[in-house]
């Protein structure tokens, strides 16, 4: 655990209870992403309380918005090409599936392209706006648009071996201990997270296609 993560947690003065507001969800997502080795894909986030109100502050990251194509056809074609290149690059090292799994574990059903920035220089996606995580009410998880686009372009179908190896390395014990740094031991969120972790492993272990 880095000093930055500990400061982000302690800036709220206490472990987060259930009923997590938007600010606390943003900080929690940042912390979990870093602890699971995906911190480079989310903005550095810290939380603070002022006059009894919780706030989160995110470090600005470079990137192009993907939900609204530019008016210039040349720029639109350029961004589309970089988008495909970044999908390929992110899939090649397993991060594309890891990021989708992270959203599943965090109960994020809102990972549309409006919540992704494209960094053309580093060929990297930055996931933004985690305020609508912890939504475990939906029976079926809505997959990340990044993953559906990758499948549409023939880049990704079965789960990447590195992503599967990474998922299986996250044990119930290690995940539970990690979450206890940020939420109360009897947190409903913690229970949902661990249920998703267990069910996802079971699904992939028995799926002949190993598809999310």
Short mmCIF file of N, CA and C in Angstrom, two decimals, residues 8-183:
data_model
loop_
_atom_site.label_atom_id
_atom_site.label_comp_id
_atom_site.label_asym_id
_atom_site.label_seq_id
_atom_site.Cartn_x
_atom_site.Cartn_y
_atom_site.Cartn_z
N UNK A 8 -5.24 9.10 0.99
CA UNK A 8 -6.57 9.24 0.41
C UNK A 8 -7.63 8.67 1.34
N UNK A 9 -7.30 7.55 1.96
CA UNK A 9 -8.24 6.94 2.90
C UNK A 9 -8.39 7.81 4.14
N UNK A 10 -7.28 8.22 4.72
CA UNK A 10 -7.31 8.94 5.98
C UNK A 10 -7.86 10.35 5.85
N UNK A 11 -7.88 10.88 4.63
CA UNK A 11 -8.39 12.24 4.47
C UNK A 11 -9.86 12.32 4.84
N UNK A 12 -10.56 11.18 4.83
CA UNK A 12 -11.95 11.17 5.28
C UNK A 12 -12.05 10.95 6.79
N UNK A 13 -10.93 10.60 7.41
CA UNK A 13 -10.91 10.51 8.86
C UNK A 13 -11.40 9.20 9.43
N UNK A 14 -11.95 8.32 8.59
CA UNK A 14 -12.47 7.06 9.10
C UNK A 14 -12.67 6.09 7.94
N UNK A 15 -12.88 4.82 8.27
CA UNK A 15 -13.21 3.86 7.23
C UNK A 15 -14.60 4.18 6.69
N UNK A 16 -14.78 3.90 5.41
CA UNK A 16 -16.04 4.27 4.76
C UNK A 16 -17.15 3.30 5.12
N UNK A 17 -18.29 3.79 5.58
CA UNK A 17 -19.43 2.91 5.86
C UNK A 17 -20.20 2.61 4.58
N UNK A 18 -21.18 1.71 4.66
CA UNK A 18 -22.05 1.52 3.51
C UNK A 18 -22.86 2.79 3.30
N UNK A 19 -23.54 2.87 2.14
CA UNK A 19 -24.18 4.12 1.79
C UNK A 19 -23.13 5.08 1.26
N UNK A 20 -22.08 4.52 0.64
CA UNK A 20 -20.97 5.32 0.13
C UNK A 20 -21.48 6.37 -0.86
N UNK A 21 -21.13 7.62 -0.62
CA UNK A 21 -21.52 8.66 -1.55
C UNK A 21 -20.56 8.69 -2.74
N UNK A 22 -20.83 9.59 -3.68
CA UNK A 22 -20.04 9.65 -4.92
C UNK A 22 -18.57 9.86 -4.64
N UNK A 23 -18.25 10.78 -3.76
CA UNK A 23 -16.85 11.08 -3.46
C UNK A 23 -16.12 9.86 -2.92
N UNK A 24 -16.76 9.16 -2.01
CA UNK A 24 -16.12 7.98 -1.41
C UNK A 24 -16.00 6.84 -2.42
N UNK A 25 -16.95 6.75 -3.34
CA UNK A 25 -16.85 5.73 -4.38
C UNK A 25 -15.66 6.01 -5.30
N UNK A 26 -15.45 7.28 -5.62
CA UNK A 26 -14.31 7.65 -6.46
C UNK A 26 -13.00 7.27 -5.80
N UNK A 27 -12.86 7.57 -4.52
CA UNK A 27 -11.63 7.26 -3.79
C UNK A 27 -11.46 5.75 -3.65
N UNK A 28 -12.55 5.06 -3.34
CA UNK A 28 -12.49 3.62 -3.16
C UNK A 28 -12.06 2.93 -4.45
N UNK A 29 -12.61 3.35 -5.58
CA UNK A 29 -12.24 2.77 -6.87
C UNK A 29 -10.76 2.99 -7.16
N UNK A 30 -10.29 4.19 -6.89
CA UNK A 30 -8.86 4.50 -7.07
C UNK A 30 -8.00 3.57 -6.23
N UNK A 31 -8.36 3.42 -4.97
CA UNK A 31 -7.55 2.60 -4.06
C UNK A 31 -7.52 1.14 -4.49
N UNK A 32 -8.68 0.60 -4.83
CA UNK A 32 -8.75 -0.80 -5.23
C UNK A 32 -7.98 -1.03 -6.54
N UNK A 33 -8.13 -0.10 -7.50
CA UNK A 33 -7.41 -0.23 -8.77
C UNK A 33 -5.91 -0.27 -8.55
N UNK A 34 -5.41 0.59 -7.66
CA UNK A 34 -3.98 0.62 -7.38
C UNK A 34 -3.53 -0.66 -6.69
N UNK A 35 -4.31 -1.13 -5.77
CA UNK A 35 -3.93 -2.34 -5.04
C UNK A 35 -3.93 -3.56 -5.96
N UNK A 36 -4.73 -3.52 -7.03
CA UNK A 36 -4.80 -4.65 -7.95
C UNK A 36 -3.91 -4.45 -9.18
N UNK A 37 -3.06 -3.43 -9.15
CA UNK A 37 -2.08 -3.24 -10.21
C UNK A 37 -2.57 -2.53 -11.44
N UNK A 38 -3.72 -1.84 -11.34
CA UNK A 38 -4.29 -1.14 -12.49
C UNK A 38 -4.34 0.37 -12.28
N UNK A 39 -3.52 0.85 -11.37
CA UNK A 39 -3.57 2.27 -11.02
C UNK A 39 -3.23 3.21 -12.15
N UNK A 40 -2.45 2.75 -13.14
CA UNK A 40 -2.07 3.64 -14.24
C UNK A 40 -3.25 3.95 -15.15
N UNK A 41 -4.34 3.22 -14.99
CA UNK A 41 -5.51 3.42 -15.85
C UNK A 41 -6.59 4.28 -15.19
N UNK A 42 -6.37 4.74 -13.98
CA UNK A 42 -7.35 5.60 -13.31
C UNK A 42 -6.64 6.86 -12.81
N UNK A 43 -7.33 7.99 -12.79
CA UNK A 43 -6.71 9.21 -12.30
C UNK A 43 -6.38 9.09 -10.80
N UNK A 44 -5.28 9.67 -10.40
CA UNK A 44 -4.96 9.72 -8.97
C UNK A 44 -6.06 10.50 -8.26
N UNK A 45 -6.62 9.90 -7.24
CA UNK A 45 -7.81 10.45 -6.58
C UNK A 45 -7.60 10.52 -5.08
N UNK A 46 -7.98 11.62 -4.50
CA UNK A 46 -7.93 11.79 -3.05
C UNK A 46 -9.26 12.36 -2.58
N UNK A 47 -9.60 12.09 -1.33
CA UNK A 47 -10.85 12.59 -0.78
C UNK A 47 -10.61 13.52 0.38
N UNK A 48 -11.54 14.43 0.59
CA UNK A 48 -11.46 15.33 1.74
C UNK A 48 -12.87 15.75 2.13
N UNK A 49 -13.01 16.17 3.36
CA UNK A 49 -14.31 16.61 3.87
C UNK A 49 -14.22 18.08 4.25
N UNK A 50 -15.19 18.87 3.81
CA UNK A 50 -15.23 20.30 4.11
C UNK A 50 -16.65 20.67 4.51
N UNK A 51 -16.77 21.27 5.69
CA UNK A 51 -18.08 21.67 6.22
C UNK A 51 -19.06 20.50 6.22
N UNK A 52 -18.53 19.32 6.57
CA UNK A 52 -19.38 18.14 6.67
C UNK A 52 -19.73 17.48 5.35
N UNK A 53 -19.19 18.00 4.25
CA UNK A 53 -19.50 17.45 2.93
C UNK A 53 -18.26 16.76 2.36
N UNK A 54 -18.44 15.54 1.83
CA UNK A 54 -17.34 14.80 1.22
C UNK A 54 -17.10 15.25 -0.21
N UNK A 55 -15.82 15.35 -0.57
CA UNK A 55 -15.43 15.70 -1.93
C UNK A 55 -14.31 14.77 -2.37
N UNK A 56 -14.18 14.61 -3.69
CA UNK A 56 -13.02 13.91 -4.23
C UNK A 56 -12.34 14.81 -5.24
N UNK A 57 -11.03 14.68 -5.33
CA UNK A 57 -10.25 15.49 -6.26
C UNK A 57 -9.42 14.53 -7.12
N UNK A 58 -9.52 14.68 -8.44
CA UNK A 58 -8.79 13.82 -9.36
C UNK A 58 -7.70 14.61 -10.08
N UNK A 59 -6.55 13.99 -10.23
CA UNK A 59 -5.48 14.59 -11.00
C UNK A 59 -5.88 14.59 -12.48
N UNK A 60 -5.66 15.70 -13.16
CA UNK A 60 -6.02 15.81 -14.57
C UNK A 60 -5.14 14.88 -15.40
N UNK A 61 -5.77 14.14 -16.31
CA UNK A 61 -5.03 13.26 -17.19
C UNK A 61 -5.29 13.68 -18.63
N UNK A 62 -4.29 13.46 -19.49
CA UNK A 62 -4.43 13.80 -20.90
C UNK A 62 -5.22 12.71 -21.61
N UNK A 63 -6.03 13.13 -22.55
CA UNK A 63 -6.77 12.14 -23.32
C UNK A 63 -7.88 12.76 -24.13
N UNK A 64 -8.33 12.03 -25.13
CA UNK A 64 -9.42 12.47 -26.00
C UNK A 64 -10.71 11.80 -25.58
N UNK A 65 -11.79 12.56 -25.61
CA UNK A 65 -13.10 11.99 -25.32
C UNK A 65 -13.53 11.11 -26.49
N UNK A 66 -14.21 10.02 -26.18
CA UNK A 66 -14.58 9.06 -27.21
C UNK A 66 -16.07 9.04 -27.51
N UNK A 67 -16.87 9.68 -26.67
CA UNK A 67 -18.31 9.58 -26.85
C UNK A 67 -18.85 10.58 -27.87
N UNK A 68 -18.06 11.62 -28.20
CA UNK A 68 -18.52 12.62 -29.16
C UNK A 68 -17.46 12.78 -30.25
N UNK A 69 -17.66 12.19 -31.42
CA UNK A 69 -16.68 12.30 -32.50
C UNK A 69 -16.47 13.76 -32.91
N UNK A 70 -15.23 14.14 -33.22
CA UNK A 70 -14.96 15.52 -33.65
C UNK A 70 -15.62 15.82 -34.99
N UNK A 71 -15.84 17.09 -35.26
CA UNK A 71 -16.51 17.48 -36.50
C UNK A 71 -15.58 17.33 -37.71
N UNK A 72 -14.30 17.46 -37.49
CA UNK A 72 -13.32 17.35 -38.57
C UNK A 72 -13.17 15.88 -38.96
N UNK A 73 -13.51 15.49 -40.19
CA UNK A 73 -13.42 14.08 -40.62
C UNK A 73 -12.00 13.51 -40.48
N UNK A 74 -10.99 14.34 -40.74
CA UNK A 74 -9.60 13.86 -40.63
C UNK A 74 -9.26 13.53 -39.18
N UNK A 75 -9.70 14.41 -38.26
CA UNK A 75 -9.44 14.16 -36.85
C UNK A 75 -10.23 12.95 -36.36
N UNK A 76 -11.45 12.80 -36.87
CA UNK A 76 -12.26 11.64 -36.48
C UNK A 76 -11.59 10.34 -36.92
N UNK A 77 -11.06 10.32 -38.15
CA UNK A 77 -10.37 9.14 -38.65
C UNK A 77 -9.12 8.86 -37.84
N UNK A 78 -8.40 9.93 -37.48
CA UNK A 78 -7.17 9.79 -36.70
C UNK A 78 -7.46 9.18 -35.33
N UNK A 79 -8.50 9.69 -34.66
CA UNK A 79 -8.85 9.18 -33.34
C UNK A 79 -9.34 7.74 -33.44
N UNK A 80 -10.10 7.42 -34.50
CA UNK A 80 -10.59 6.05 -34.68
C UNK A 80 -9.41 5.09 -34.83
N UNK A 81 -8.41 5.48 -35.63
CA UNK A 81 -7.23 4.62 -35.82
C UNK A 81 -6.48 4.43 -34.51
N UNK A 82 -6.32 5.51 -33.74
CA UNK A 82 -5.63 5.41 -32.46
C UNK A 82 -6.45 4.57 -31.46
N UNK A 83 -7.76 4.68 -31.57
CA UNK A 83 -8.63 3.89 -30.70
C UNK A 83 -8.42 2.39 -30.95
N UNK A 84 -8.40 1.99 -32.21
CA UNK A 84 -8.19 0.59 -32.56
C UNK A 84 -6.80 0.14 -32.12
N UNK A 85 -5.79 0.99 -32.37
CA UNK A 85 -4.42 0.65 -31.95
C UNK A 85 -4.34 0.45 -30.44
N UNK A 86 -5.03 1.32 -29.70
CA UNK A 86 -5.00 1.24 -28.24
C UNK A 86 -5.76 0.02 -27.74
N UNK A 87 -6.84 -0.33 -28.40
CA UNK A 87 -7.55 -1.56 -28.06
C UNK A 87 -6.62 -2.76 -28.22
N UNK A 88 -5.90 -2.80 -29.32
CA UNK A 88 -4.97 -3.91 -29.58
C UNK A 88 -3.86 -3.94 -28.53
N UNK A 89 -3.31 -2.76 -28.24
CA UNK A 89 -2.20 -2.66 -27.28
C UNK A 89 -2.66 -3.07 -25.88
N UNK A 90 -3.84 -2.61 -25.48
CA UNK A 90 -4.35 -2.89 -24.14
C UNK A 90 -4.76 -4.36 -24.01
N UNK A 91 -5.21 -4.95 -25.11
CA UNK A 91 -5.54 -6.37 -25.08
C UNK A 91 -4.29 -7.24 -25.03
N UNK A 92 -3.23 -6.81 -25.72
CA UNK A 92 -2.03 -7.63 -25.85
C UNK A 92 -1.40 -7.99 -24.51
N UNK A 93 -1.49 -7.08 -23.54
CA UNK A 93 -0.88 -7.38 -22.23
C UNK A 93 -1.90 -7.85 -21.19
N UNK A 94 -3.15 -8.02 -21.61
CA UNK A 94 -4.18 -8.53 -20.72
C UNK A 94 -4.94 -7.46 -19.97
N UNK A 95 -4.52 -6.19 -20.10
CA UNK A 95 -5.17 -5.14 -19.31
C UNK A 95 -6.61 -4.88 -19.71
N UNK A 96 -6.95 -5.13 -20.97
CA UNK A 96 -8.32 -4.87 -21.42
C UNK A 96 -9.32 -5.71 -20.62
N UNK A 97 -9.02 -6.98 -20.45
CA UNK A 97 -9.90 -7.85 -19.67
C UNK A 97 -9.79 -7.56 -18.18
N UNK A 98 -8.61 -7.19 -17.73
CA UNK A 98 -8.46 -6.86 -16.31
C UNK A 98 -9.33 -5.66 -15.95
N UNK A 99 -9.37 -4.66 -16.82
CA UNK A 99 -10.17 -3.46 -16.55
C UNK A 99 -11.66 -3.79 -16.53
N UNK A 100 -12.08 -4.68 -17.41
CA UNK A 100 -13.48 -5.09 -17.42
C UNK A 100 -13.82 -5.86 -16.15
N UNK A 101 -12.90 -6.71 -15.71
CA UNK A 101 -13.11 -7.46 -14.47
C UNK A 101 -13.16 -6.51 -13.28
N UNK A 102 -12.29 -5.49 -13.28
CA UNK A 102 -12.32 -4.50 -12.20
C UNK A 102 -13.69 -3.85 -12.10
N UNK A 103 -14.26 -3.47 -13.24
CA UNK A 103 -15.60 -2.87 -13.22
C UNK A 103 -16.64 -3.86 -12.70
N UNK A 104 -16.50 -5.12 -13.05
CA UNK A 104 -17.44 -6.13 -12.56
C UNK A 104 -17.35 -6.26 -11.05
N UNK A 105 -16.13 -6.32 -10.53
CA UNK A 105 -15.94 -6.47 -9.09
C UNK A 105 -16.44 -5.25 -8.33
N UNK A 106 -16.28 -4.07 -8.93
CA UNK A 106 -16.69 -2.83 -8.28
C UNK A 106 -18.16 -2.50 -8.51
N UNK A 107 -18.87 -3.34 -9.26
CA UNK A 107 -20.28 -3.08 -9.51
C UNK A 107 -20.50 -1.87 -10.39
N UNK A 108 -19.63 -1.68 -11.37
CA UNK A 108 -19.75 -0.54 -12.28
C UNK A 108 -20.44 -0.97 -13.56
N UNK A 109 -21.69 -0.56 -13.72
CA UNK A 109 -22.46 -0.86 -14.92
C UNK A 109 -22.52 0.34 -15.87
N UNK A 110 -21.60 1.27 -15.70
CA UNK A 110 -21.67 2.54 -16.41
C UNK A 110 -20.38 2.83 -17.18
N UNK A 111 -19.71 1.78 -17.67
CA UNK A 111 -18.45 2.01 -18.38
C UNK A 111 -18.70 2.14 -19.88
N UNK A 112 -19.42 3.21 -20.24
CA UNK A 112 -19.57 3.54 -21.64
C UNK A 112 -18.38 4.37 -22.10
N UNK A 113 -18.33 4.71 -23.37
CA UNK A 113 -17.20 5.47 -23.89
C UNK A 113 -17.16 6.88 -23.32
N UNK A 114 -18.27 7.35 -22.75
CA UNK A 114 -18.26 8.68 -22.14
C UNK A 114 -17.42 8.71 -20.87
N UNK A 115 -17.09 7.53 -20.36
CA UNK A 115 -16.30 7.45 -19.12
C UNK A 115 -14.91 6.88 -19.37
N UNK A 116 -14.42 7.07 -20.60
CA UNK A 116 -13.08 6.61 -20.98
C UNK A 116 -12.38 7.72 -21.75
N UNK A 117 -11.12 7.97 -21.41
CA UNK A 117 -10.29 8.90 -22.18
C UNK A 117 -9.21 8.11 -22.90
N UNK A 118 -8.89 8.54 -24.11
CA UNK A 118 -7.88 7.89 -24.93
C UNK A 118 -6.63 8.74 -24.97
N UNK A 119 -5.52 8.19 -24.51
CA UNK A 119 -4.23 8.87 -24.58
C UNK A 119 -3.49 8.30 -25.79
N UNK A 120 -3.40 9.10 -26.85
CA UNK A 120 -2.82 8.61 -28.10
C UNK A 120 -1.32 8.36 -27.98
N UNK A 121 -0.64 9.16 -27.19
CA UNK A 121 0.81 9.03 -27.07
C UNK A 121 1.22 7.71 -26.40
N UNK A 122 0.58 7.41 -25.29
CA UNK A 122 0.95 6.21 -24.53
C UNK A 122 0.16 4.97 -24.95
N UNK A 123 -0.80 5.16 -25.88
CA UNK A 123 -1.71 4.07 -26.26
C UNK A 123 -2.33 3.45 -25.01
N UNK A 124 -2.95 4.33 -24.24
CA UNK A 124 -3.53 3.88 -22.97
C UNK A 124 -4.90 4.49 -22.76
N UNK A 125 -5.78 3.71 -22.13
CA UNK A 125 -7.10 4.21 -21.75
C UNK A 125 -7.06 4.65 -20.29
N UNK A 126 -7.74 5.75 -20.01
CA UNK A 126 -7.91 6.22 -18.64
C UNK A 126 -9.40 6.10 -18.30
N UNK A 127 -9.71 5.35 -17.26
CA UNK A 127 -11.09 5.19 -16.82
C UNK A 127 -11.44 6.31 -15.86
N UNK A 128 -12.48 7.07 -16.17
CA UNK A 128 -12.87 8.21 -15.35
C UNK A 128 -14.30 8.01 -14.84
N UNK A 129 -14.69 8.85 -13.90
CA UNK A 129 -16.06 8.89 -13.38
C UNK A 129 -16.47 7.55 -12.78
N UNK A 130 -16.02 7.33 -11.55
CA UNK A 130 -16.37 6.09 -10.83
C UNK A 130 -17.49 6.33 -9.82
N UNK A 131 -18.20 7.44 -9.97
CA UNK A 131 -19.22 7.79 -9.00
C UNK A 131 -20.44 6.90 -9.01
N UNK A 132 -20.60 6.07 -10.06
CA UNK A 132 -21.77 5.20 -10.15
C UNK A 132 -21.39 3.73 -9.99
N UNK A 133 -20.28 3.49 -9.29
CA UNK A 133 -19.91 2.12 -8.96
C UNK A 133 -20.80 1.61 -7.83
N UNK A 134 -20.55 0.38 -7.41
CA UNK A 134 -21.28 -0.26 -6.32
C UNK A 134 -22.76 -0.48 -6.65
N UNK A 135 -23.05 -0.64 -7.94
CA UNK A 135 -24.41 -0.93 -8.38
C UNK A 135 -24.50 -2.44 -8.61
N UNK A 136 -24.91 -3.16 -7.57
CA UNK A 136 -24.99 -4.61 -7.64
C UNK A 136 -26.43 -5.09 -7.81
N UNK A 137 -27.33 -4.19 -8.14
CA UNK A 137 -28.74 -4.56 -8.24
C UNK A 137 -29.08 -5.26 -9.55
N UNK A 138 -28.33 -4.96 -10.58
CA UNK A 138 -28.64 -5.53 -11.89
C UNK A 138 -28.28 -7.02 -11.91
N UNK A 139 -29.19 -7.81 -12.47
CA UNK A 139 -28.95 -9.25 -12.53
C UNK A 139 -27.81 -9.59 -13.47
N UNK A 140 -27.72 -8.86 -14.57
CA UNK A 140 -26.67 -9.14 -15.55
C UNK A 140 -25.75 -7.93 -15.67
N UNK A 141 -24.47 -8.20 -15.58
CA UNK A 141 -23.50 -7.11 -15.68
C UNK A 141 -23.48 -6.58 -17.11
N UNK A 142 -23.43 -5.24 -17.24
CA UNK A 142 -23.32 -4.60 -18.54
C UNK A 142 -21.84 -4.45 -18.87
N UNK A 143 -21.34 -5.16 -19.88
CA UNK A 143 -19.90 -5.15 -20.14
C UNK A 143 -19.39 -3.79 -20.58
N UNK A 144 -18.11 -3.58 -20.36
CA UNK A 144 -17.47 -2.35 -20.79
C UNK A 144 -17.58 -2.21 -22.30
N UNK A 145 -17.84 -0.98 -22.76
CA UNK A 145 -17.90 -0.75 -24.20
C UNK A 145 -16.55 -1.00 -24.85
N UNK A 146 -15.47 -0.84 -24.09
CA UNK A 146 -14.15 -1.13 -24.63
C UNK A 146 -14.07 -2.60 -25.04
N UNK A 147 -14.60 -3.47 -24.19
CA UNK A 147 -14.54 -4.90 -24.47
C UNK A 147 -15.45 -5.26 -25.65
N UNK A 148 -16.63 -4.69 -25.71
CA UNK A 148 -17.54 -5.00 -26.81
C UNK A 148 -16.99 -4.47 -28.13
N UNK A 149 -16.33 -3.31 -28.10
CA UNK A 149 -15.70 -2.79 -29.32
C UNK A 149 -14.56 -3.70 -29.76
N UNK A 150 -13.77 -4.18 -28.81
CA UNK A 150 -12.66 -5.07 -29.14
C UNK A 150 -13.17 -6.35 -29.78
N UNK A 151 -14.26 -6.90 -29.24
CA UNK A 151 -14.84 -8.12 -29.80
C UNK A 151 -15.41 -7.84 -31.20
N UNK A 152 -16.01 -6.68 -31.37
CA UNK A 152 -16.57 -6.30 -32.67
C UNK A 152 -15.49 -6.23 -33.74
N UNK A 153 -14.31 -5.76 -33.37
CA UNK A 153 -13.21 -5.63 -34.33
C UNK A 153 -12.33 -6.88 -34.38
N UNK A 154 -12.75 -7.95 -33.73
CA UNK A 154 -12.02 -9.20 -33.79
C UNK A 154 -10.73 -9.21 -32.99
N UNK A 155 -10.60 -8.26 -32.07
CA UNK A 155 -9.38 -8.16 -31.27
C UNK A 155 -9.44 -9.08 -30.07
N UNK A 156 -10.61 -9.18 -29.47
CA UNK A 156 -10.73 -9.93 -28.23
C UNK A 156 -12.00 -10.77 -28.23
N UNK A 157 -11.86 -12.03 -27.92
CA UNK A 157 -13.03 -12.88 -27.74
C UNK A 157 -12.91 -13.61 -26.40
N UNK A 158 -12.01 -14.57 -26.32
CA UNK A 158 -11.80 -15.27 -25.05
C UNK A 158 -10.96 -14.41 -24.12
N UNK A 159 -11.11 -14.65 -22.83
CA UNK A 159 -10.37 -13.88 -21.85
C UNK A 159 -8.87 -14.10 -22.04
N UNK A 160 -8.10 -13.04 -21.91
CA UNK A 160 -6.65 -13.11 -22.08
C UNK A 160 -6.04 -13.97 -20.97
N UNK A 161 -5.09 -14.86 -21.30
CA UNK A 161 -4.49 -15.73 -20.28
C UNK A 161 -3.88 -14.97 -19.10
N UNK A 162 -3.28 -13.81 -19.38
CA UNK A 162 -2.69 -13.03 -18.29
C UNK A 162 -3.76 -12.47 -17.37
N UNK A 163 -4.91 -12.11 -17.95
CA UNK A 163 -6.02 -11.60 -17.13
C UNK A 163 -6.60 -12.71 -16.26
N UNK A 164 -6.70 -13.91 -16.83
CA UNK A 164 -7.22 -15.04 -16.05
C UNK A 164 -6.25 -15.40 -14.92
N UNK A 165 -4.96 -15.38 -15.22
CA UNK A 165 -3.95 -15.65 -14.19
C UNK A 165 -4.02 -14.60 -13.10
N UNK A 166 -4.18 -13.35 -13.48
CA UNK A 166 -4.30 -12.23 -12.52
C UNK A 166 -5.53 -12.40 -11.64
N UNK A 167 -6.67 -12.74 -12.27
CA UNK A 167 -7.91 -12.92 -11.52
C UNK A 167 -7.75 -14.04 -10.48
N UNK A 168 -7.19 -15.15 -10.90
CA UNK A 168 -7.05 -16.29 -9.99
C UNK A 168 -6.05 -16.03 -8.87
N UNK A 169 -5.19 -15.03 -9.05
CA UNK A 169 -4.23 -14.69 -8.00
C UNK A 169 -4.87 -13.87 -6.88
N UNK A 170 -6.07 -13.35 -7.14
CA UNK A 170 -6.80 -12.56 -6.13
C UNK A 170 -7.63 -13.52 -5.29
N UNK A 171 -7.15 -13.87 -4.14
CA UNK A 171 -7.87 -14.82 -3.29
C UNK A 171 -8.91 -14.10 -2.45
N UNK A 172 -9.87 -14.86 -1.94
CA UNK A 172 -10.87 -14.27 -1.05
C UNK A 172 -10.20 -13.62 0.16
N UNK A 173 -9.17 -14.29 0.66
CA UNK A 173 -8.48 -13.79 1.85
C UNK A 173 -7.75 -12.49 1.56
N UNK A 174 -7.00 -12.46 0.45
CA UNK A 174 -6.25 -11.24 0.13
C UNK A 174 -7.17 -10.08 -0.21
N UNK A 175 -8.26 -10.38 -0.94
CA UNK A 175 -9.22 -9.33 -1.30
C UNK A 175 -9.93 -8.81 -0.06
N UNK A 176 -10.32 -9.72 0.84
CA UNK A 176 -11.00 -9.31 2.07
C UNK A 176 -10.10 -8.43 2.92
N UNK A 177 -8.84 -8.81 3.03
CA UNK A 177 -7.89 -8.02 3.82
C UNK A 177 -7.67 -6.66 3.19
N UNK A 178 -7.60 -6.61 1.86
CA UNK A 178 -7.43 -5.34 1.16
C UNK A 178 -8.61 -4.41 1.43
N UNK A 179 -9.81 -4.93 1.31
CA UNK A 179 -11.00 -4.10 1.46
C UNK A 179 -11.18 -3.61 2.89
N UNK A 180 -10.68 -4.36 3.85
CA UNK A 180 -10.81 -3.93 5.24
C UNK A 180 -9.98 -2.69 5.54
N UNK A 181 -9.07 -2.33 4.65
CA UNK A 181 -8.34 -1.08 4.80
C UNK A 181 -9.22 0.12 4.47
N UNK A 182 -10.32 -0.13 3.77
CA UNK A 182 -11.12 0.99 3.25
C UNK A 182 -12.58 0.99 3.70
N UNK A 183 -13.11 -0.17 4.09
CA UNK A 183 -14.52 -0.22 4.50
C UNK A 183 -14.63 -1.03 5.78
#
